[in-house]
């Protein structure tokens, strides 16, 4: 299955605004897009008009308003308007128009069992993100409730306005860095000057596959479990598994960004290079995990749900000099997108539990949170122990991140369990045998 890009000759539209001198009933959308985006745009009002023109042309309708976007630009970027349109916008237009060269097939091959990995250069990722901002992409060819673009952040009336403003801050910070020009026209380190691939991988656990693991993995003492408690949820880089670990993202089956402040939405929304995931990934199945590597975060966020908000803008991290990307901690950043399942939806035994951490042997540490303890009503201590066993059998350390006043006691209890495990030299077998013997009344 392929996602058709706007430069495809097969994507035809009516020229509703007569931007082209053509008498044809329909013309390639790319011709209209080029005419619209190369018109002179001098301010935020012109930019919103461009978004409306593209939306009506491609989707036959526009948003009822662009209140959140207008408010963000007028409140937080008012002083940067002239700089944006003289220094940043021309670079964005140039990169957007490079799409036919960057994607010669005019489409993206979606991830599937037959095609499990797609690699984008940072220039390709930047081009796609600009088109997501401009809303110049068609709908995904598979059923999904994930938006293909950022229009869901633009209208007024959002119940999570602080979160959407944080996502817009991340996006415009990214645009400024793409241009390579800072607020005072001084050069800044650009993602385009520090190249590494953004890799999207679909990991599939075949139901019929027999996983052969060394039985001795059950007998080793549990690997290190570090319990971290924060006053409020955070996307601080120190909590993302950098540089050689991985962070578990509690994802919906339709992965991507959104309008609210879930863990998935804050992780993706603060890292624009991960946003093209919605163009590549059909609905995740129960036995699938999506792995995204190399997406750099622009901002940190704090809080969860309606309290999710911007915390700080991150400094570009590309090592000692421009082009010295090998030293960047973001180069190896790994996000593991997976959905929780009811425990009775599958059978897990001691021989296969370690295989539930895809690519586990590559990570020095897995950063995770509570799994299946919300809608599924799972016991936090039991769920944590299961994750700990899985990580230990994968010979990987585990960092459990908790937050909020309601998890203070749990953090203390888990730290006591960690102490007991260390003193008693607990093994995965000890723990799994104990869990397996539990009854509903226990």
CSV table of C-alpha atoms in Angstrom, one decimal:
chain,number,residue,atom,x,y,z
A,1,UNK,CA,0.0,0.0,0.0
A,2,UNK,CA,1.3,3.4,-0.9
A,3,UNK,CA,0.7,6.9,0.4
A,4,UNK,CA,0.4,9.3,-2.6
A,5,UNK,CA,2.4,12.5,-2.2
A,6,UNK,CA,1.1,15.9,-3.5
A,7,UNK,CA,3.7,15.9,-6.3
A,8,UNK,CA,2.1,12.8,-7.8
A,9,UNK,CA,0.7,13.5,-11.3
A,10,UNK,CA,-2.2,11.2,-10.4
A,11,UNK,CA,-3.5,13.7,-7.7
A,12,UNK,CA,-5.9,15.9,-9.6
A,13,UNK,CA,-8.0,18.8,-8.4
A,14,UNK,CA,-10.2,21.6,-9.6
A,15,UNK,CA,-8.4,24.9,-9.9
A,16,UNK,CA,-11.1,26.7,-7.7
A,17,UNK,CA,-9.1,30.0,-7.4
A,18,UNK,CA,-7.9,30.1,-11.1
A,19,UNK,CA,-4.3,30.1,-10.1
A,20,UNK,CA,-3.4,28.4,-13.4
A,21,UNK,CA,-4.2,29.4,-17.0
A,22,UNK,CA,-5.9,26.1,-17.8
A,23,UNK,CA,-9.3,25.2,-19.2
A,24,UNK,CA,-9.1,21.6,-18.0
A,25,UNK,CA,-11.7,20.4,-15.6
A,26,UNK,CA,-9.0,19.0,-13.3
A,27,UNK,CA,-5.3,19.7,-13.1
A,28,UNK,CA,-2.5,18.1,-11.1
A,29,UNK,CA,-2.6,19.5,-7.6
A,30,UNK,CA,1.2,20.0,-7.6
A,31,UNK,CA,0.8,22.7,-10.2
A,32,UNK,CA,-1.7,24.6,-8.1
A,33,UNK,CA,0.4,24.1,-5.0
A,34,UNK,CA,3.5,25.6,-6.7
A,35,UNK,CA,1.5,28.6,-7.9
A,36,UNK,CA,0.0,29.2,-4.4
A,37,UNK,CA,3.2,28.7,-2.3
A,38,UNK,CA,5.4,30.9,-4.5
A,39,UNK,CA,3.0,33.8,-4.3
A,40,UNK,CA,4.3,36.7,-2.1
A,41,UNK,CA,3.5,36.1,1.5
A,42,UNK,CA,4.4,38.9,3.9
A,43,UNK,CA,2.6,38.1,7.2
A,44,UNK,CA,0.7,35.7,9.4
A,45,UNK,CA,-2.6,36.7,7.7
A,46,UNK,CA,-1.3,35.8,4.3
A,47,UNK,CA,0.0,32.5,5.6
A,48,UNK,CA,-3.5,31.5,7.0
A,49,UNK,CA,-5.0,32.5,3.6
A,50,UNK,CA,-2.5,30.1,1.9
A,51,UNK,CA,-3.6,27.3,4.3
A,52,UNK,CA,-7.2,28.0,3.4
A,53,UNK,CA,-6.5,28.0,-0.3
A,54,UNK,CA,-4.7,24.6,-0.1
A,55,UNK,CA,-7.4,23.1,2.1
A,56,UNK,CA,-10.3,24.1,-0.2
A,57,UNK,CA,-8.3,23.1,-3.3
A,58,UNK,CA,-7.3,19.6,-2.0
A,59,UNK,CA,-10.0,18.8,0.4
A,60,UNK,CA,-13.0,20.9,-0.9
A,61,UNK,CA,-13.4,22.5,2.5
A,62,UNK,CA,-11.5,24.6,5.1
A,63,UNK,CA,-11.5,24.8,8.9
A,64,UNK,CA,-14.2,26.9,10.5
A,65,UNK,CA,-11.4,29.1,11.8
A,66,UNK,CA,-7.7,29.2,12.6
A,67,UNK,CA,-8.1,30.7,16.0
A,68,UNK,CA,-5.5,28.7,17.9
A,69,UNK,CA,-2.9,29.1,15.1
A,70,UNK,CA,-3.6,32.8,14.8
A,71,UNK,CA,-3.5,33.3,18.6
A,72,UNK,CA,-0.2,31.4,18.8
A,73,UNK,CA,1.4,33.4,16.0
A,74,UNK,CA,0.1,36.8,17.2
A,75,UNK,CA,0.9,36.2,20.9
A,76,UNK,CA,4.2,34.2,20.9
A,77,UNK,CA,5.7,34.9,17.5
A,78,UNK,CA,4.5,38.5,16.8
A,79,UNK,CA,8.0,39.9,17.2
A,80,UNK,CA,9.4,37.3,14.9
A,81,UNK,CA,7.0,37.9,12.0
A,82,UNK,CA,9.3,39.9,9.8
A,83,UNK,CA,12.3,37.6,10.5
A,84,UNK,CA,10.2,34.5,9.7
A,85,UNK,CA,9.0,35.7,6.3
A,86,UNK,CA,12.4,37.1,5.2
A,87,UNK,CA,14.7,34.4,6.5
A,88,UNK,CA,12.8,31.2,7.4
A,89,UNK,CA,9.8,31.1,5.0
A,90,UNK,CA,11.8,31.1,1.8
A,91,UNK,CA,13.9,28.1,3.0
A,92,UNK,CA,10.7,26.2,3.9
A,93,UNK,CA,9.2,26.9,0.4
A,94,UNK,CA,12.4,25.7,-1.2
A,95,UNK,CA,12.4,22.5,0.8
A,96,UNK,CA,8.7,21.9,0.2
A,97,UNK,CA,9.2,22.2,-3.6
A,98,UNK,CA,12.1,19.7,-3.5
A,99,UNK,CA,9.5,16.9,-3.0
A,100,UNK,CA,9.7,15.5,-6.6
A,101,UNK,CA,13.5,15.2,-6.3
A,102,UNK,CA,13.4,13.8,-2.7
A,103,UNK,CA,10.7,11.3,-3.5
A,104,UNK,CA,11.1,10.3,-7.2
A,105,UNK,CA,8.3,7.7,-7.0
A,106,UNK,CA,5.9,10.5,-5.7
A,107,UNK,CA,4.7,8.1,-3.0
A,108,UNK,CA,5.7,6.4,0.3
A,109,UNK,CA,5.5,2.6,0.7
A,110,UNK,CA,3.7,2.0,3.9
A,111,UNK,CA,5.0,-0.4,6.6
A,112,UNK,CA,3.7,-3.9,6.4
A,113,UNK,CA,4.7,-7.5,6.9
A,114,UNK,CA,6.3,-7.4,3.5
A,115,UNK,CA,7.9,-4.0,3.9
A,116,UNK,CA,9.0,-3.6,7.5
A,117,UNK,CA,11.4,-0.7,7.4
A,118,UNK,CA,11.6,2.8,5.8
A,119,UNK,CA,14.5,5.1,6.2
A,120,UNK,CA,14.2,8.9,5.6
A,121,UNK,CA,17.0,11.4,5.4
A,122,UNK,CA,16.5,14.4,7.6
A,123,UNK,CA,15.9,16.5,4.5
A,124,UNK,CA,13.1,14.1,3.4
A,125,UNK,CA,11.6,14.2,6.9
A,126,UNK,CA,11.7,18.0,6.9
A,127,UNK,CA,10.0,18.2,3.5
A,128,UNK,CA,7.2,16.0,4.8
A,129,UNK,CA,6.7,17.9,8.0
A,130,UNK,CA,6.4,21.2,6.0
A,131,UNK,CA,3.7,19.6,3.9
A,132,UNK,CA,2.0,18.4,7.1
A,133,UNK,CA,2.0,22.0,8.3
A,134,UNK,CA,0.6,23.3,5.0
A,135,UNK,CA,-2.1,20.6,5.0
A,136,UNK,CA,-1.1,19.7,1.4
A,137,UNK,CA,-1.2,15.9,1.9
A,138,UNK,CA,-4.1,13.7,0.9
A,139,UNK,CA,-5.8,11.3,3.4
A,140,UNK,CA,-4.2,8.0,4.2
A,141,UNK,CA,-5.4,5.1,2.0
A,142,UNK,CA,-6.2,3.0,5.1
A,143,UNK,CA,-9.0,3.4,7.7
A,144,UNK,CA,-7.6,5.5,10.6
A,145,UNK,CA,-8.6,8.2,13.0
A,146,UNK,CA,-5.1,9.8,12.9
A,147,UNK,CA,-4.8,13.1,11.0
A,148,UNK,CA,-2.3,13.2,8.2
A,149,UNK,CA,-1.5,16.8,8.9
A,150,UNK,CA,-1.5,19.4,11.7
A,151,UNK,CA,-4.9,21.1,11.0
A,152,UNK,CA,-6.1,19.5,14.2
A,153,UNK,CA,-3.9,22.1,16.1
A,154,UNK,CA,-5.3,25.2,14.2
A,155,UNK,CA,-8.9,25.7,15.2
A,156,UNK,CA,-10.1,27.5,18.3
A,157,UNK,CA,-12.0,25.8,21.1
A,158,UNK,CA,-9.5,23.1,21.9
A,159,UNK,CA,-10.0,21.6,25.4
A,160,UNK,CA,-6.2,21.2,25.6
A,161,UNK,CA,-5.1,24.6,24.4
A,162,UNK,CA,-1.8,24.5,26.3
A,163,UNK,CA,-0.8,21.2,24.7
A,164,UNK,CA,-1.6,22.4,21.1
A,165,UNK,CA,0.4,25.6,21.7
A,166,UNK,CA,3.3,23.5,22.9
A,167,UNK,CA,3.1,21.4,19.7
A,168,UNK,CA,3.1,24.6,17.6
A,169,UNK,CA,6.1,25.9,19.5
A,170,UNK,CA,7.9,22.7,18.8
A,171,UNK,CA,7.0,23.0,15.1
A,172,UNK,CA,8.0,26.6,14.6
A,173,UNK,CA,11.3,26.0,16.5
A,174,UNK,CA,11.9,23.2,14.1
A,175,UNK,CA,11.2,25.4,11.1
A,176,UNK,CA,13.6,28.1,12.4
A,177,UNK,CA,16.3,25.5,12.7
A,178,UNK,CA,15.6,24.0,9.3
A,179,UNK,CA,16.3,27.5,7.9
A,180,UNK,CA,19.7,27.6,9.6
A,181,UNK,CA,19.1,31.2,10.7
A,182,UNK,CA,18.5,32.2,14.3
A,183,UNK,CA,16.2,35.0,15.7
A,184,UNK,CA,18.8,37.7,15.1
A,185,UNK,CA,19.8,36.3,11.7
A,186,UNK,CA,22.8,34.6,13.3
A,187,UNK,CA,23.6,31.1,11.9
A,188,UNK,CA,22.2,28.2,14.0
A,189,UNK,CA,23.0,24.5,13.8
A,190,UNK,CA,20.4,23.0,11.4
A,191,UNK,CA,19.2,19.5,11.2
A,192,UNK,CA,20.0,19.6,7.5
A,193,UNK,CA,23.7,20.3,8.3
A,194,UNK,CA,23.8,17.3,10.7
A,195,UNK,CA,22.6,14.3,8.8
A,196,UNK,CA,21.5,11.0,10.1
A,197,UNK,CA,18.6,8.7,9.1
A,198,UNK,CA,15.1,8.7,10.6
A,199,UNK,CA,14.2,5.0,10.6
A,200,UNK,CA,10.7,3.6,11.0
A,201,UNK,CA,10.6,-0.1,11.6
A,202,UNK,CA,7.6,-2.4,12.1
A,203,UNK,CA,8.5,-5.3,14.4
A,204,UNK,CA,6.1,-8.3,14.2
A,205,UNK,CA,5.9,-11.1,16.6
A,206,UNK,CA,4.5,-14.1,14.7
A,207,UNK,CA,1.9,-16.0,16.7
A,208,UNK,CA,3.2,-19.3,15.4
A,209,UNK,CA,6.9,-18.5,16.0
A,210,UNK,CA,8.7,-20.6,18.6
A,211,UNK,CA,11.2,-18.4,20.4
A,212,UNK,CA,14.2,-20.4,21.6
A,213,UNK,CA,15.8,-18.7,24.6
A,214,UNK,CA,18.6,-19.9,26.8
A,215,UNK,CA,16.8,-21.4,29.9
A,216,UNK,CA,19.6,-19.9,32.1
A,217,UNK,CA,18.1,-16.5,31.5
A,218,UNK,CA,15.4,-17.5,34.0
A,219,UNK,CA,18.1,-18.2,36.6
A,220,UNK,CA,20.1,-14.9,36.5
A,221,UNK,CA,19.4,-12.3,39.1
A,222,UNK,CA,17.0,-9.6,37.9
A,223,UNK,CA,18.6,-6.7,36.1
A,224,UNK,CA,18.6,-3.2,37.6
A,225,UNK,CA,15.3,-1.6,38.0
A,226,UNK,CA,15.3,2.2,38.7
A,227,UNK,CA,12.1,3.8,40.0
A,228,UNK,CA,11.9,7.5,39.2
A,229,UNK,CA,9.1,9.6,40.7
A,230,UNK,CA,8.4,13.1,39.3
A,231,UNK,CA,6.1,15.8,40.6
A,232,UNK,CA,4.6,15.9,37.2
A,233,UNK,CA,5.0,14.0,33.9
A,234,UNK,CA,7.8,15.2,31.7
A,235,UNK,CA,9.5,14.6,28.3
A,236,UNK,CA,12.9,15.7,29.6
A,237,UNK,CA,15.7,14.1,27.5
A,238,UNK,CA,17.0,12.2,30.6
A,239,UNK,CA,13.7,10.3,30.6
A,240,UNK,CA,13.8,9.2,26.9
A,241,UNK,CA,16.4,6.4,27.2
A,242,UNK,CA,19.2,8.5,25.6
A,243,UNK,CA,21.6,7.8,24.2
A,244,UNK,CA,21.7,4.0,23.9
A,245,UNK,CA,18.4,2.9,25.5
A,246,UNK,CA,14.8,3.1,24.3
A,247,UNK,CA,11.6,4.7,25.6
A,248,UNK,CA,8.3,2.8,25.5
A,249,UNK,CA,5.5,4.9,24.1
A,250,UNK,CA,2.0,3.8,25.2
A,251,UNK,CA,0.4,4.2,21.8
A,252,UNK,CA,-2.9,4.0,20.2
A,253,UNK,CA,-3.3,1.4,17.5
A,254,UNK,CA,-3.4,4.4,15.1
A,255,UNK,CA,-0.1,5.9,16.1
A,256,UNK,CA,0.8,9.6,15.8
A,257,UNK,CA,0.2,13.1,17.2
A,258,UNK,CA,-3.0,14.5,18.5
A,259,UNK,CA,-4.8,17.4,20.1
A,260,UNK,CA,-4.5,16.3,23.8
A,261,UNK,CA,-1.7,15.5,26.2
A,262,UNK,CA,-1.3,11.8,26.3
A,263,UNK,CA,2.2,10.3,26.5
A,264,UNK,CA,2.2,9.4,22.8
A,265,UNK,CA,1.0,12.8,21.8
A,266,UNK,CA,3.5,14.7,23.8
A,267,UNK,CA,6.4,12.5,22.7
A,268,UNK,CA,5.5,12.8,19.0
A,269,UNK,CA,4.3,16.5,19.1
A,270,UNK,CA,7.6,17.6,20.7
A,271,UNK,CA,9.6,15.8,18.0
A,272,UNK,CA,8.5,16.9,14.5
A,273,UNK,CA,10.7,14.5,12.7
A,274,UNK,CA,8.6,11.6,14.1
A,275,UNK,CA,5.3,13.1,12.8
A,276,UNK,CA,5.5,11.5,9.3
A,277,UNK,CA,4.8,8.3,11.1
A,278,UNK,CA,1.1,8.8,10.4
A,279,UNK,CA,1.9,8.7,6.7
A,280,UNK,CA,3.7,5.3,6.9
A,281,UNK,CA,1.9,3.2,9.5
A,282,UNK,CA,-1.5,1.6,9.1
A,283,UNK,CA,-3.3,0.5,12.2
A,284,UNK,CA,-1.0,-1.5,14.5
A,285,UNK,CA,-2.1,-5.1,15.1
A,286,UNK,CA,-1.9,-6.8,18.5
A,287,UNK,CA,1.4,-8.5,17.5
A,288,UNK,CA,3.1,-5.4,16.1
A,289,UNK,CA,5.4,-2.8,17.6
A,290,UNK,CA,6.6,0.4,15.8
A,291,UNK,CA,10.2,1.5,16.4
A,292,UNK,CA,11.2,5.0,15.4
A,293,UNK,CA,14.9,6.0,15.6
A,294,UNK,CA,16.6,9.3,15.3
A,295,UNK,CA,13.8,11.9,15.8
A,296,UNK,CA,15.2,15.0,17.6
A,297,UNK,CA,13.0,16.7,20.2
A,298,UNK,CA,12.6,20.5,19.9
A,299,UNK,CA,11.0,21.2,23.2
A,300,UNK,CA,10.3,19.5,26.5
A,301,UNK,CA,6.7,19.3,27.9
A,302,UNK,CA,5.4,18.9,31.4
A,303,UNK,CA,2.0,17.6,32.6
A,304,UNK,CA,-0.5,15.1,31.3
A,305,UNK,CA,-3.9,15.5,29.7
A,306,UNK,CA,-5.3,19.0,30.1
A,307,UNK,CA,-2.3,19.9,32.2
A,308,UNK,CA,0.2,19.2,29.4
A,309,UNK,CA,2.1,22.3,28.5
A,310,UNK,CA,5.4,23.7,27.2
A,311,UNK,CA,8.3,23.4,29.6
A,312,UNK,CA,11.3,24.6,27.7
A,313,UNK,CA,12.9,24.9,24.2
A,314,UNK,CA,15.8,22.5,23.9
A,315,UNK,CA,19.2,23.6,22.6
A,316,UNK,CA,20.3,22.0,19.4
A,317,UNK,CA,22.6,19.1,20.2
A,318,UNK,CA,24.9,18.2,17.3
A,319,UNK,CA,28.2,17.7,19.1
A,320,UNK,CA,31.2,20.1,18.9
A,321,UNK,CA,30.5,21.7,15.6
A,322,UNK,CA,28.2,21.8,12.6
A,323,UNK,CA,28.2,18.5,10.8
A,324,UNK,CA,29.6,16.6,13.8
A,325,UNK,CA,26.4,14.7,14.2
A,326,UNK,CA,28.0,11.5,15.4
A,327,UNK,CA,28.1,13.0,18.9
A,328,UNK,CA,24.5,13.9,19.1
A,329,UNK,CA,22.4,12.0,21.6
A,330,UNK,CA,19.4,12.2,19.3
A,331,UNK,CA,21.1,10.2,16.5
A,332,UNK,CA,20.3,6.9,18.4
A,333,UNK,CA,17.1,8.0,20.1
A,334,UNK,CA,14.6,5.1,20.0
A,335,UNK,CA,10.9,5.2,20.5
A,336,UNK,CA,9.0,1.9,20.9
A,337,UNK,CA,5.3,2.4,20.1
A,338,UNK,CA,3.1,-0.4,21.4
A,339,UNK,CA,-0.4,-0.8,22.7
A,340,UNK,CA,-1.3,-2.6,26.0
A,341,UNK,CA,-3.4,-5.8,25.7
A,342,UNK,CA,-5.7,-7.6,28.1
A,343,UNK,CA,-3.6,-10.3,29.7
A,344,UNK,CA,-6.1,-13.0,28.5
A,345,UNK,CA,-5.7,-11.9,24.9
A,346,UNK,CA,-2.5,-13.9,24.5
A,347,UNK,CA,-0.4,-16.5,26.2
A,348,UNK,CA,3.0,-15.6,27.6
A,349,UNK,CA,5.3,-18.2,29.2
A,350,UNK,CA,8.8,-18.0,30.6
A,351,UNK,CA,10.3,-19.0,27.3
A,352,UNK,CA,8.8,-16.1,25.3
A,353,UNK,CA,8.4,-13.2,27.7
A,354,UNK,CA,11.8,-11.7,26.8
A,355,UNK,CA,10.8,-11.5,23.2
A,356,UNK,CA,8.2,-8.9,24.0
A,357,UNK,CA,10.9,-6.3,24.0
A,358,UNK,CA,11.7,-5.9,20.2
A,359,UNK,CA,15.4,-5.5,19.5
A,360,UNK,CA,16.0,-5.8,23.2
A,361,UNK,CA,19.7,-6.8,22.8
A,362,UNK,CA,20.5,-3.4,21.3
A,363,UNK,CA,19.4,-1.3,24.3
A,364,UNK,CA,21.3,-0.6,27.5
A,365,UNK,CA,18.1,0.5,29.2
A,366,UNK,CA,14.3,0.5,28.6
A,367,UNK,CA,12.4,3.5,30.0
A,368,UNK,CA,8.8,2.7,30.6
A,369,UNK,CA,5.7,3.5,32.7
A,370,UNK,CA,2.8,1.7,34.2
A,371,UNK,CA,1.2,-0.6,31.6
A,372,UNK,CA,-2.4,-1.8,31.6
A,373,UNK,CA,-3.1,-0.1,34.9
A,374,UNK,CA,-5.6,2.5,33.5
A,375,UNK,CA,-8.5,1.3,31.4
A,376,UNK,CA,-7.5,-2.3,31.9
A,377,UNK,CA,-7.4,-1.9,35.7
A,378,UNK,CA,-4.2,-3.9,36.2
A,379,UNK,CA,-2.3,-4.2,39.5
A,380,UNK,CA,0.6,-1.7,39.2
A,381,UNK,CA,3.0,-3.9,41.3
A,382,UNK,CA,2.3,-7.0,39.3
A,383,UNK,CA,2.5,-5.2,35.9
A,384,UNK,CA,5.8,-3.7,36.9
A,385,UNK,CA,7.2,-7.1,38.0
A,386,UNK,CA,6.2,-8.6,34.6
A,387,UNK,CA,8.0,-5.8,32.8
A,388,UNK,CA,11.0,-6.2,35.0
A,389,UNK,CA,11.2,-10.0,34.3
A,390,UNK,CA,10.9,-9.3,30.5
A,391,UNK,CA,13.7,-6.7,30.6
A,392,UNK,CA,15.9,-9.0,32.8
A,393,UNK,CA,15.5,-12.0,30.4
A,394,UNK,CA,16.4,-9.6,27.6
A,395,UNK,CA,19.5,-8.6,29.7
A,396,UNK,CA,18.4,-5.0,29.7
A,397,UNK,CA,18.0,-2.6,32.6
A,398,UNK,CA,14.6,-1.0,33.3
A,399,UNK,CA,13.7,2.5,34.3
A,400,UNK,CA,10.2,3.0,35.5
A,401,UNK,CA,8.9,6.6,35.5
A,402,UNK,CA,6.0,7.5,37.7
A,403,UNK,CA,4.6,11.0,38.3
A,404,UNK,CA,2.0,12.8,40.4
A,405,UNK,CA,1.0,12.7,44.1
A,406,UNK,CA,-1.2,9.6,43.5
A,407,UNK,CA,1.9,7.6,42.7
A,408,UNK,CA,4.2,8.6,45.6
A,409,UNK,CA,3.2,5.6,47.7
A,410,UNK,CA,3.5,3.2,44.7
A,411,UNK,CA,7.1,4.5,44.1
A,412,UNK,CA,8.0,3.9,47.7
A,413,UNK,CA,6.5,0.4,47.6
A,414,UNK,CA,8.4,-0.5,44.4
A,415,UNK,CA,11.6,0.8,45.8
A,416,UNK,CA,11.1,-1.5,48.8
A,417,UNK,CA,10.5,-4.4,46.3
A,418,UNK,CA,13.7,-3.5,44.5
A,419,UNK,CA,15.7,-3.6,47.7
A,420,UNK,CA,14.2,-7.0,48.7
A,421,UNK,CA,15.0,-8.3,45.2
A,422,UNK,CA,18.6,-7.1,45.4
A,423,UNK,CA,19.2,-8.6,48.9
A,424,UNK,CA,17.4,-11.9,48.0
A,425,UNK,CA,19.1,-12.2,44.6
A,426,UNK,CA,15.6,-12.7,43.0
A,427,UNK,CA,15.5,-14.3,39.6
A,428,UNK,CA,12.9,-14.0,36.8
A,429,UNK,CA,11.9,-17.6,37.6
A,430,UNK,CA,11.2,-16.7,41.3
A,431,UNK,CA,9.0,-13.8,40.3
A,432,UNK,CA,7.1,-15.5,37.5
A,433,UNK,CA,6.5,-18.5,39.6
A,434,UNK,CA,5.0,-16.3,42.3
A,435,UNK,CA,2.9,-14.3,39.9
A,436,UNK,CA,1.7,-17.5,38.3
A,437,UNK,CA,0.5,-18.9,41.6
A,438,UNK,CA,-1.5,-15.8,42.5
A,439,UNK,CA,-5.3,-16.1,42.7
A,440,UNK,CA,-7.9,-13.4,42.0
A,441,UNK,CA,-8.5,-13.2,45.8
A,442,UNK,CA,-4.8,-12.5,46.5
